Amino acid sequence: MLRRLHWLILRRLPGPFFGWLGTLMFLLLMQFLIRWLPEITGKGIPVLVIIELIAYNLAYMVVLAVPMSVLLASLMAFGDLAESKYYTVIKSTGISFEQIVWPSIIVSAVVAGGMLYFNNVMLPEANHRARQLWSDIRSKRPGFELQPGVFYDGVENYSMLVRERPEGTNRLIDVTIYDYTQGRNQQAVIKAERGRIESKANGSRLVLTLRNGQMHRPLPPSGTHDSARYETLAFDRHRIRFDLSDVVFRRSDQEGSGRSTRTMRTPQLIAQADSFETNLRAQYADLNRQVHDRLFPAPTHLPSSPPAAPPDTVLTAPSDTLRRWASLTGLSRTPTLSTLTTALQDARSLQSTLQNTQRETDWMEQRIRSYRVEIYKKFSIALACIVFMFIGAPLGLTLRRGGLATIGAVALGIFMFYWVTLVQGEKLSERGFFPPWLGMWIANLIMSGVGIWLIVYVVLDLGATPPLRRRLWNWLTSSDPA
């Protein structure tokens, strides 16, 4: 009977898991498209590149959808078990909760192992390629779109207007072009009755051939003409070449740019954090040495009695003064002021060094926290699958008659609390309020506490007993007064 029960639970888990996973992925994908599709369209990006960009961004959607799908699947599987009264029957036979739930815990551990590999290997690479592809898309200018009756300024140093462009052809009718290649003050105006536009070199060059037109342009003063001139040229055919190399989409080298914390694998994050910590210790040691050398200079041979200094003697080095004199006793006013001025400059220099070191130290400590936070986050999100199974199994048995809407609302509330706690823990850890491990594990610790309480609630069958406050009240009212 127990084996049949295990098989029943394991058979009910995959359906809701993959069903909810697909639903959540679809919702997250729609949100991504609504937010970013306007930035992609209108630039002539190939369809395969758009599909590749969506595929890379599906990685972070998987990180969000898998733990919540585990929670929903466990709620539905164990909720159906309680609603069908099957759990009541098997509980009466003496089968404990631990004997029922352990196969589902093993399944959640397998899912967590897969998420651990995904978060440490596949997600950073997908984030890196998505970021690089986004950079290539944003650096691409919109494609050449010349519309009738609308000025087009997409080509540098040119502005074009056509009255008519027959659909499905490359012909242009009544063309006006403003040429600013010689500057705004010497712009040329080209008008033609008709023209033809052609694309060359895979769209990187554009050739415009004009027919039956005129060119009007001012000419600057020359050696024989002191005043400005105005030139008008008539032509039967005039050809203009435009450079559209920045309009064509080009893929850059994916390894050419540096990686951020979210595009690094765990060994890279650990190496970067260790490198910053080594630099930080070396900087602290160098700062301590500088401060010690300035405040406590190396002693030299001191004479038994200071010689009489001439009135105009100027001591420029404060360290020399400290080495030679234990105090300013015996010096005249001029060397005393010089020594104090030099010492003040030395103190200001030391203060500037301390401030610069403090800024560099704060920056390196912030980077170290960011690396540590990202390391812990990869593991905490993966292990959340096991935590959610610990919550979903007893909670599903407790809800009993909860329908799909109730299960969805409860799961959404739990996951929102978990995710908000995780995000806030990440921010507070990066700002130094929490240690990185605490900021990334506090959500799992809280959810684990909730799961333990739910397991105790189910194992002790607290739902079948009066609430604790009622039992306490009955005990107080039934006790005899002293």
Short mmCIF file of C-alpha atoms in Angstrom, two decimals:
data_model
loop_
_atom_site.label_atom_id
_atom_site.label_comp_id
_atom_site.label_asym_id
_atom_site.label_seq_id
_atom_site.Cartn_x
_atom_site.Cartn_y
_atom_site.Cartn_z
CA MET A 1 0.00 0.00 0.00
CA LEU A 2 2.83 2.37 0.86
CA ARG A 3 4.53 1.68 -2.46
CA ARG A 4 1.28 2.34 -4.28
CA LEU A 5 0.93 5.62 -2.38
CA HIS A 6 4.44 6.68 -3.35
CA TRP A 7 3.72 5.89 -6.97
CA LEU A 8 0.50 7.89 -6.77
CA ILE A 9 2.26 10.95 -5.41
CA LEU A 10 5.14 10.75 -7.89
CA ARG A 11 2.65 10.37 -10.74
CA ARG A 12 0.73 13.47 -9.64
CA LEU A 13 3.80 15.72 -9.28
CA PRO A 14 5.10 16.00 -12.90
CA GLY A 15 1.81 17.12 -14.45
CA PRO A 16 1.25 20.19 -12.26
CA PHE A 17 4.98 20.96 -12.23
CA PHE A 18 5.42 21.13 -15.99
CA GLY A 19 2.00 22.67 -16.45
CA TRP A 20 2.69 25.51 -14.07
CA LEU A 21 6.25 25.84 -15.36
CA GLY A 22 4.94 26.37 -18.88
CA THR A 23 2.31 28.83 -17.68
CA LEU A 24 4.76 30.88 -15.66
CA MET A 25 7.31 30.89 -18.47
CA PHE A 26 4.62 32.11 -20.87
CA LEU A 27 3.60 34.94 -18.50
CA LEU A 28 7.21 35.99 -17.94
CA LEU A 29 7.86 35.86 -21.68
CA MET A 30 4.83 38.07 -22.37
CA GLN A 31 6.06 40.55 -19.78
CA PHE A 32 9.51 40.58 -21.43
CA LEU A 33 8.04 41.15 -24.90
CA ILE A 34 5.71 43.93 -23.73
CA ARG A 35 8.60 45.71 -22.06
CA TRP A 36 11.37 45.28 -24.64
CA LEU A 37 9.71 44.60 -28.01
CA PRO A 38 9.25 48.32 -28.83
CA GLU A 39 13.01 48.76 -28.46
CA ILE A 40 13.73 45.88 -30.85
CA THR A 41 11.25 46.62 -33.63
CA GLY A 42 11.94 49.20 -36.29
CA LYS A 43 15.68 48.49 -36.49
CA GLY A 44 15.69 45.78 -39.11
CA ILE A 45 16.92 43.11 -36.69
CA PRO A 46 16.84 39.60 -38.24
CA VAL A 47 14.16 37.31 -36.87
CA LEU A 48 16.70 34.68 -35.85
CA VAL A 49 18.57 37.26 -33.77
CA ILE A 50 15.34 38.22 -31.97
CA ILE A 51 14.62 34.54 -31.28
CA GLU A 52 18.17 34.10 -29.97
CA LEU A 53 17.75 37.10 -27.67
CA ILE A 54 14.49 35.69 -26.29
CA ALA A 55 16.11 32.29 -25.77
CA TYR A 56 18.95 33.82 -23.76
CA ASN A 57 16.52 35.80 -21.59
CA LEU A 58 14.53 32.64 -20.88
CA ALA A 59 17.36 31.66 -18.53
CA TYR A 60 16.46 34.11 -15.78
CA MET A 61 12.79 33.21 -16.28
CA VAL A 62 13.62 29.58 -15.49
CA VAL A 63 15.23 30.70 -12.22
CA LEU A 64 11.95 32.35 -11.21
CA ALA A 65 9.56 29.73 -12.56
CA VAL A 66 11.09 26.46 -11.34
CA PRO A 67 10.92 27.05 -7.54
CA MET A 68 7.37 28.36 -7.78
CA SER A 69 6.35 25.41 -9.96
CA VAL A 70 7.72 23.05 -7.29
CA LEU A 71 5.60 24.83 -4.68
CA LEU A 72 2.46 24.71 -6.82
CA ALA A 73 2.97 21.07 -7.80
CA SER A 74 3.44 19.98 -4.18
CA LEU A 75 0.38 21.95 -3.08
CA MET A 76 -1.79 20.38 -5.78
CA ALA A 77 -0.47 16.81 -5.38
CA PHE A 78 -0.86 16.67 -1.61
CA GLY A 79 -4.02 18.78 -1.70
CA ASP A 80 -5.65 16.20 -3.99
CA LEU A 81 -4.48 13.49 -1.59
CA ALA A 82 -6.23 15.21 1.32
CA GLU A 83 -9.34 16.17 -0.63
CA SER A 84 -9.94 12.60 -1.78
CA LYS A 85 -9.76 11.41 1.87
CA TYR A 86 -6.94 9.09 0.86
CA TYR A 87 -4.62 10.65 3.40
CA THR A 88 -7.16 10.10 6.19
CA VAL A 89 -7.41 6.42 5.31
CA ILE A 90 -3.66 5.79 5.14
CA LYS A 91 -3.10 7.79 8.32
CA SER A 92 -5.52 5.51 10.15
CA THR A 93 -3.42 2.53 9.12
CA GLY A 94 -0.45 3.89 11.05
CA ILE A 95 1.59 5.23 8.10
CA SER A 96 3.42 8.36 9.24
CA PHE A 97 3.86 11.63 7.37
CA GLU A 98 7.59 10.99 6.93
CA GLN A 99 6.90 7.71 5.13
CA ILE A 100 4.58 9.50 2.73
CA VAL A 101 6.64 12.54 1.86
CA TRP A 102 10.21 11.25 1.45
CA PRO A 103 9.94 10.34 -2.29
CA SER A 104 8.78 13.87 -3.11
CA ILE A 105 11.71 15.28 -1.11
CA ILE A 106 14.07 13.18 -3.24
CA VAL A 107 12.43 14.54 -6.40
CA SER A 108 12.80 18.11 -5.13
CA ALA A 109 16.46 17.41 -4.33
CA VAL A 110 17.00 16.23 -7.92
CA VAL A 111 15.35 19.41 -9.21
CA ALA A 112 17.50 21.47 -6.84
CA GLY A 113 20.62 19.73 -8.15
CA GLY A 114 19.62 20.59 -11.70
CA MET A 115 18.98 24.20 -10.71
CA LEU A 116 22.35 24.32 -8.98
CA TYR A 117 24.08 23.32 -12.21
CA PHE A 118 21.88 25.69 -14.20
CA ASN A 119 22.58 28.67 -11.93
CA ASN A 120 26.33 28.10 -11.85
CA VAL A 121 26.98 27.16 -15.48
CA MET A 122 24.18 27.95 -17.90
CA LEU A 123 22.67 31.11 -16.39
CA PRO A 124 25.91 33.20 -16.32
CA GLU A 125 26.70 32.30 -19.93
CA ALA A 126 23.15 33.09 -21.06
CA ASN A 127 23.25 36.43 -19.21
CA HIS A 128 26.60 37.29 -20.81
CA ARG A 129 25.41 36.52 -24.33
CA ALA A 130 22.11 38.33 -23.77
CA ARG A 131 23.92 41.42 -22.53
CA GLN A 132 26.30 41.36 -25.50
CA LEU A 133 23.43 40.91 -27.94
CA TRP A 134 21.54 43.78 -26.31
CA SER A 135 24.61 45.98 -26.74
CA ASP A 136 24.83 45.08 -30.44
CA ILE A 137 21.12 45.79 -30.96
CA ARG A 138 21.22 49.16 -29.19
CA SER A 139 24.28 50.28 -31.14
CA LYS A 140 22.48 49.63 -34.42
CA ARG A 141 20.64 52.56 -35.91
CA PRO A 142 17.14 52.15 -37.41
CA GLY A 143 17.01 50.85 -40.95
CA PHE A 144 16.57 53.00 -44.04
CA GLU A 145 12.85 53.83 -44.21
CA LEU A 146 12.08 56.60 -46.69
CA GLN A 147 8.39 57.45 -46.59
CA PRO A 148 6.56 59.77 -49.02
CA GLY A 149 5.88 63.25 -47.70
CA VAL A 150 8.12 62.86 -44.63
CA PHE A 151 11.64 64.21 -44.20
CA TYR A 152 14.12 61.40 -43.55
CA ASP A 153 17.23 62.31 -41.47
CA GLY A 154 18.54 58.79 -40.88
CA VAL A 155 21.60 59.31 -43.10
CA GLU A 156 24.29 61.52 -41.59
CA ASN A 157 24.67 64.97 -43.20
CA TYR A 158 21.64 64.45 -45.47
CA SER A 159 17.93 65.18 -45.28
CA MET A 160 15.63 63.73 -47.96
CA LEU A 161 12.04 64.26 -49.02
CA VAL A 162 10.12 62.45 -51.78
CA ARG A 163 6.59 63.23 -52.93
CA GLU A 164 5.79 59.70 -54.10
CA ARG A 165 7.34 56.25 -53.87
CA PRO A 166 5.41 53.55 -55.79
CA GLU A 167 4.91 50.50 -53.60
CA GLY A 168 7.01 47.46 -54.47
CA THR A 169 9.53 49.43 -56.55
CA ASN A 170 12.75 51.36 -55.99
CA ARG A 171 11.53 54.41 -57.95
CA LEU A 172 11.23 57.83 -56.37
CA ILE A 173 9.23 60.76 -57.76
CA ASP A 174 9.91 64.44 -57.05
CA VAL A 175 13.01 64.12 -54.87
CA THR A 176 14.46 66.92 -52.70
CA ILE A 177 17.77 66.43 -50.89
CA TYR A 178 19.54 68.80 -48.47
CA ASP A 179 23.28 68.14 -48.44
CA TYR A 180 25.09 69.29 -45.24
CA THR A 181 28.45 67.68 -45.96
CA GLN A 182 30.07 71.14 -46.28
CA GLY A 183 28.35 72.51 -43.18
CA ARG A 184 25.02 74.14 -42.44
CA ASN A 185 26.13 77.50 -43.83
CA GLN A 186 27.01 75.97 -47.21
CA GLN A 187 24.23 73.47 -47.60
CA ALA A 188 23.40 72.27 -51.08
CA VAL A 189 19.84 71.70 -52.27
CA ILE A 190 19.29 69.00 -54.90
CA LYS A 191 15.95 68.63 -56.68
CA ALA A 192 15.14 65.96 -59.24
CA GLU A 193 12.03 64.82 -61.09
CA ARG A 194 12.66 61.16 -60.37
CA GLY A 195 15.24 58.77 -58.99
CA ARG A 196 16.07 55.18 -58.20
CA ILE A 197 17.51 53.80 -55.00
CA GLU A 198 19.64 50.63 -54.81
CA SER A 199 21.26 48.74 -51.93
CA LYS A 200 24.85 47.55 -52.23
CA ALA A 201 27.26 45.45 -50.12
CA ASN A 202 24.52 43.68 -48.15
CA GLY A 203 22.88 46.94 -47.17
CA SER A 204 26.02 48.72 -45.97
CA ARG A 205 25.96 51.16 -48.92
CA LEU A 206 23.08 52.91 -50.66
CA VAL A 207 23.25 54.34 -54.19
CA LEU A 208 20.73 57.00 -55.21
CA THR A 209 20.55 57.82 -58.94
CA LEU A 210 18.69 61.06 -59.76
CA ARG A 211 17.33 62.11 -63.17
CA ASN A 212 16.52 65.57 -64.64
CA GLY A 213 17.33 67.81 -61.73
CA GLN A 214 19.17 70.84 -60.44
CA MET A 215 21.66 71.53 -57.68
CA HIS A 216 21.76 74.84 -55.80
CA ARG A 217 24.69 75.61 -53.53
CA PRO A 218 26.57 78.65 -52.17
CA LEU A 219 30.29 78.90 -52.83
CA PRO A 220 32.79 80.51 -50.45
CA PRO A 221 34.89 83.51 -51.52
CA SER A 222 37.98 82.62 -53.55
CA GLY A 223 41.12 84.41 -54.69
CA THR A 224 39.42 86.00 -57.70
CA HIS A 225 36.04 86.59 -56.03
CA ASP A 226 35.99 88.40 -52.72
CA SER A 227 32.27 87.96 -52.14
CA ALA A 228 30.23 84.78 -51.72
CA ARG A 229 28.76 83.22 -54.82
CA TYR A 230 25.72 81.10 -55.59
CA GLU A 231 25.93 78.22 -58.07
CA THR A 232 23.14 76.43 -59.94
CA LEU A 233 23.85 73.23 -61.86
CA ALA A 234 21.46 71.30 -64.06
CA PHE A 235 22.03 67.58 -64.61
CA ASP A 236 20.54 64.71 -66.55
CA ARG A 237 21.89 62.11 -64.13
CA HIS A 238 23.46 62.51 -60.72
CA ARG A 239 24.57 59.68 -58.44
CA ILE A 240 24.98 59.91 -54.64
CA ARG A 241 26.45 57.17 -52.45
CA PHE A 242 25.45 56.87 -48.79
CA ASP A 243 27.36 54.93 -46.14
CA LEU A 244 24.95 52.81 -44.05
CA SER A 245 27.49 50.62 -42.28
CA ASP A 246 26.10 51.62 -38.87
CA VAL A 247 22.60 50.59 -39.96
CA VAL A 248 23.57 47.01 -40.72
CA PHE A 249 23.38 44.71 -37.71
CA ARG A 250 26.77 43.25 -36.80
CA ARG A 251 27.67 40.76 -34.10
CA SER A 252 30.55 41.76 -31.86
CA ASP A 253 33.04 39.46 -30.18
CA GLN A 254 31.31 37.85 -27.20
CA GLU A 255 34.55 37.52 -25.27
CA GLY A 256 35.66 41.05 -26.03
CA SER A 257 33.86 42.70 -23.12
CA GLY A 258 34.27 42.21 -19.41
CA ARG A 259 31.87 40.17 -17.35
CA SER A 260 29.76 41.47 -14.51
CA THR A 261 28.81 39.58 -11.35
CA ARG A 262 25.73 38.08 -13.02
CA THR A 263 27.68 36.82 -16.02
CA MET A 264 30.41 35.02 -14.06
CA ARG A 265 30.49 31.42 -12.95
CA THR A 266 31.10 30.56 -9.34
CA PRO A 267 34.88 29.83 -9.71
CA GLN A 268 35.31 33.20 -11.42
CA LEU A 269 33.38 34.97 -8.66
CA ILE A 270 35.47 33.28 -5.96
CA ALA A 271 38.71 34.18 -7.77
CA GLN A 272 37.66 37.83 -8.14
CA ALA A 273 36.60 38.09 -4.49
CA ASP A 274 39.88 36.53 -3.32
CA SER A 275 41.84 38.88 -5.56
CA PHE A 276 40.12 41.94 -4.12
CA GLU A 277 40.66 40.68 -0.57
CA THR A 278 44.37 40.19 -1.29
CA ASN A 279 44.62 43.71 -2.72
CA LEU A 280 42.73 45.05 0.28
CA ARG A 281 45.12 43.43 2.77
CA ALA A 282 48.11 44.73 0.80
CA GLN A 283 46.64 48.23 0.79
CA TYR A 284 46.06 48.11 4.53
CA ALA A 285 49.66 46.99 5.10
CA ASP A 286 51.00 49.74 2.82
CA LEU A 287 48.88 52.38 4.59
CA ASN A 288 50.06 51.24 8.03
CA ARG A 289 53.66 51.43 6.86
CA GLN A 290 53.20 54.96 5.49
CA VAL A 291 51.51 56.20 8.66
CA HIS A 292 54.17 54.62 10.88
CA ASP A 293 57.03 56.07 8.83
CA ARG A 294 55.56 59.56 8.98
CA LEU A 295 54.58 59.57 12.63
CA PHE A 296 57.51 57.57 13.98
CA PRO A 297 60.56 58.21 11.76
CA ALA A 298 63.68 56.11 12.17
CA PRO A 299 65.95 57.55 14.92
CA THR A 300 69.39 58.90 14.09
CA HIS A 301 72.33 59.97 16.23
CA LEU A 302 71.26 62.84 18.48
CA PRO A 303 73.92 65.25 19.76
CA SER A 304 74.25 65.73 23.51
CA SER A 305 73.29 69.37 23.22
CA PRO A 306 71.75 71.18 20.28
CA PRO A 307 74.09 73.57 18.52
CA ALA A 308 73.23 77.22 18.40
CA ALA A 309 71.27 77.75 15.20
CA PRO A 310 71.77 80.93 13.26
CA PRO A 311 68.74 83.23 13.20
CA ASP A 312 68.09 82.69 9.47
CA THR A 313 68.43 78.88 9.48
CA VAL A 314 65.50 77.16 7.66
CA LEU A 315 64.80 73.44 8.28
CA THR A 316 62.69 72.13 5.37
CA ALA A 317 62.19 68.48 6.28
CA PRO A 318 59.99 67.81 9.33
CA SER A 319 61.42 64.31 9.67
CA ASP A 320 64.92 65.79 9.96
CA THR A 321 63.71 68.15 12.64
CA LEU A 322 62.11 65.33 14.60
CA ARG A 323 65.26 63.29 14.34
CA ARG A 324 67.53 66.08 15.49
CA TRP A 325 65.46 67.80 18.12
CA ALA A 326 63.18 66.39 20.72
CA SER A 327 61.39 69.74 20.86
CA LEU A 328 61.56 73.20 19.38
CA THR A 329 63.43 74.53 22.39
CA GLY A 330 66.43 76.57 21.45
CA LEU A 331 65.25 77.46 17.92
CA SER A 332 64.57 81.00 16.84
CA ARG A 333 61.24 82.15 15.40
CA THR A 334 62.06 81.62 11.70
CA PRO A 335 63.01 77.91 11.83
CA THR A 336 60.13 77.28 14.24
CA LEU A 337 57.54 78.66 11.77
CA SER A 338 59.19 76.82 8.89
CA THR A 339 59.10 73.57 10.79
CA LEU A 340 55.44 73.99 11.77
CA THR A 341 54.46 74.90 8.18
CA THR A 342 56.23 71.88 6.76
CA ALA A 343 54.71 69.64 9.41
CA LEU A 344 51.22 70.99 8.56
CA GLN A 345 51.77 70.25 4.88
CA ASP A 346 52.94 66.77 5.77
CA ALA A 347 49.81 66.25 7.91
CA ARG A 348 47.54 67.41 5.08
CA SER A 349 49.30 65.08 2.68
CA LEU A 350 48.79 62.21 5.12
CA GLN A 351 45.11 63.15 5.48
CA SER A 352 44.67 63.15 1.69
CA THR A 353 46.32 59.73 1.51
CA LEU A 354 43.99 58.41 4.19
CA GLN A 355 40.91 59.76 2.40
CA ASN A 356 41.94 58.28 -0.95
CA THR A 357 42.68 54.95 0.68
CA GLN A 358 39.30 55.03 2.43
CA ARG A 359 37.48 55.58 -0.89
CA GLU A 360 39.38 52.76 -2.59
CA THR A 361 38.78 50.51 0.40
CA ASP A 362 35.03 51.21 0.40
CA TRP A 363 34.86 50.46 -3.32
CA MET A 364 36.78 47.18 -2.99
CA GLU A 365 34.70 46.10 -0.01
CA GLN A 366 31.53 46.79 -1.98
CA ARG A 367 32.83 44.70 -4.89
CA ILE A 368 33.73 41.87 -2.54
CA ARG A 369 30.21 41.94 -1.07
CA SER A 370 28.70 41.89 -4.57
CA TYR A 371 30.73 38.80 -5.52
CA ARG A 372 29.89 37.01 -2.27
CA VAL A 373 26.19 37.86 -2.62
CA GLU A 374 26.09 36.43 -6.14
CA ILE A 375 27.81 33.23 -5.00
CA TYR A 376 25.35 32.65 -2.15
CA LYS A 377 22.38 33.57 -4.33
CA LYS A 378 23.12 30.84 -6.85
CA PHE A 379 22.96 28.21 -4.11
CA SER A 380 20.07 29.67 -2.11
CA ILE A 381 17.69 29.84 -5.08
CA ALA A 382 18.51 26.26 -6.06
CA LEU A 383 17.92 24.92 -2.54
CA ALA A 384 14.64 26.86 -2.40
CA CYS A 385 13.11 23.95 -4.39
CA ILE A 386 13.63 21.65 -1.38
CA VAL A 387 12.37 24.31 1.04
CA PHE A 388 9.21 24.83 -1.01
CA MET A 389 8.58 21.07 -1.06
CA PHE A 390 8.81 21.08 2.76
CA ILE A 391 6.19 23.86 2.77
CA GLY A 392 3.95 22.56 -0.02
CA ALA A 393 3.52 19.00 1.25
CA PRO A 394 2.12 19.77 4.74
CA LEU A 395 0.31 22.88 3.53
CA GLY A 396 -1.43 20.90 0.77
CA LEU A 397 -2.64 18.36 3.35
CA THR A 398 -3.85 21.22 5.54
CA LEU A 399 -5.82 23.10 2.87
CA ARG A 400 -7.87 19.96 2.11
CA ARG A 401 -10.75 21.47 0.13
CA GLY A 402 -8.80 24.34 -1.31
CA GLY A 403 -9.52 24.80 -5.00
CA LEU A 404 -7.19 25.92 -7.78
CA ALA A 405 -7.77 29.60 -7.01
CA THR A 406 -6.95 29.09 -3.32
CA ILE A 407 -3.82 27.10 -4.09
CA GLY A 408 -2.67 29.67 -6.63
CA ALA A 409 -3.26 32.57 -4.24
CA VAL A 410 -1.45 30.85 -1.37
CA ALA A 411 1.49 29.89 -3.57
CA LEU A 412 1.72 33.39 -5.04
CA GLY A 413 1.70 34.94 -1.57
CA ILE A 414 4.42 32.58 -0.31
CA PHE A 415 6.60 33.09 -3.35
CA MET A 416 6.18 36.88 -3.33
CA PHE A 417 7.21 37.00 0.32
CA TYR A 418 10.21 34.79 -0.46
CA TRP A 419 11.29 36.82 -3.49
CA VAL A 420 10.87 40.21 -1.81
CA THR A 421 12.86 38.96 1.17
CA LEU A 422 15.58 37.66 -1.14
CA VAL A 423 15.80 40.90 -3.15
CA GLN A 424 15.86 43.09 -0.05
CA GLY A 425 18.46 40.83 1.54
CA GLU A 426 20.59 41.20 -1.59
CA LYS A 427 20.36 45.01 -1.51
CA LEU A 428 21.08 45.27 2.20
CA SER A 429 24.01 42.88 1.91
CA GLU A 430 25.56 44.84 -0.95
CA ARG A 431 25.24 48.01 1.13
CA GLY A 432 26.94 46.38 4.09
CA PHE A 433 23.98 46.16 6.49
CA PHE A 434 24.01 42.33 6.50
CA PRO A 435 26.75 39.78 5.88
CA PRO A 436 26.36 38.36 2.34
CA TRP A 437 25.52 34.86 3.60
CA LEU A 438 22.77 36.15 5.87
CA GLY A 439 21.22 38.40 3.23
CA MET A 440 21.00 35.52 0.76
CA TRP A 441 19.96 32.79 3.18
CA ILE A 442 17.51 34.70 5.36
CA ALA A 443 14.62 33.96 2.99
CA ASN A 444 15.39 30.23 3.05
CA LEU A 445 15.76 30.30 6.84
CA ILE A 446 12.37 31.95 7.29
CA MET A 447 10.69 29.59 4.84
CA SER A 448 12.36 26.61 6.51
CA GLY A 449 10.94 27.75 9.85
CA VAL A 450 7.48 27.96 8.30
CA GLY A 451 7.92 24.49 6.78
CA ILE A 452 8.97 22.98 10.12
CA TRP A 453 5.94 24.52 11.83
CA LEU A 454 3.62 23.14 9.13
CA ILE A 455 5.16 19.68 9.44
CA VAL A 456 4.66 19.76 13.22
CA TYR A 457 1.08 20.93 12.64
CA VAL A 458 0.37 17.97 10.36
CA VAL A 459 2.27 15.31 12.32
CA LEU A 460 0.65 16.25 15.64
CA ASP A 461 -2.70 16.75 13.90
CA LEU A 462 -3.18 20.13 15.54
CA GLY A 463 -6.03 20.88 13.18
CA ALA A 464 -8.20 18.27 14.89
CA THR A 465 -7.59 19.72 18.36
CA PRO A 466 -8.93 22.98 19.79
CA PRO A 467 -6.67 26.02 19.32
CA LEU A 468 -4.02 26.63 21.94
CA ARG A 469 -5.68 29.80 23.20
CA ARG A 470 -8.98 27.96 23.72
CA ARG A 471 -7.28 25.11 25.58
CA LEU A 472 -5.45 27.64 27.75
CA TRP A 473 -8.71 29.45 28.48
CA ASN A 474 -10.49 26.20 29.36
CA TRP A 475 -7.63 25.26 31.67
CA LEU A 476 -7.76 28.62 33.41
CA THR A 477 -11.55 28.63 33.81
CA SER A 478 -11.74 25.00 34.99
CA SER A 479 -9.03 25.33 37.63
CA ASP A 480 -10.24 25.80 41.18
CA PRO A 481 -9.44 29.18 42.74
CA ALA A 482 -6.82 29.08 45.47
#
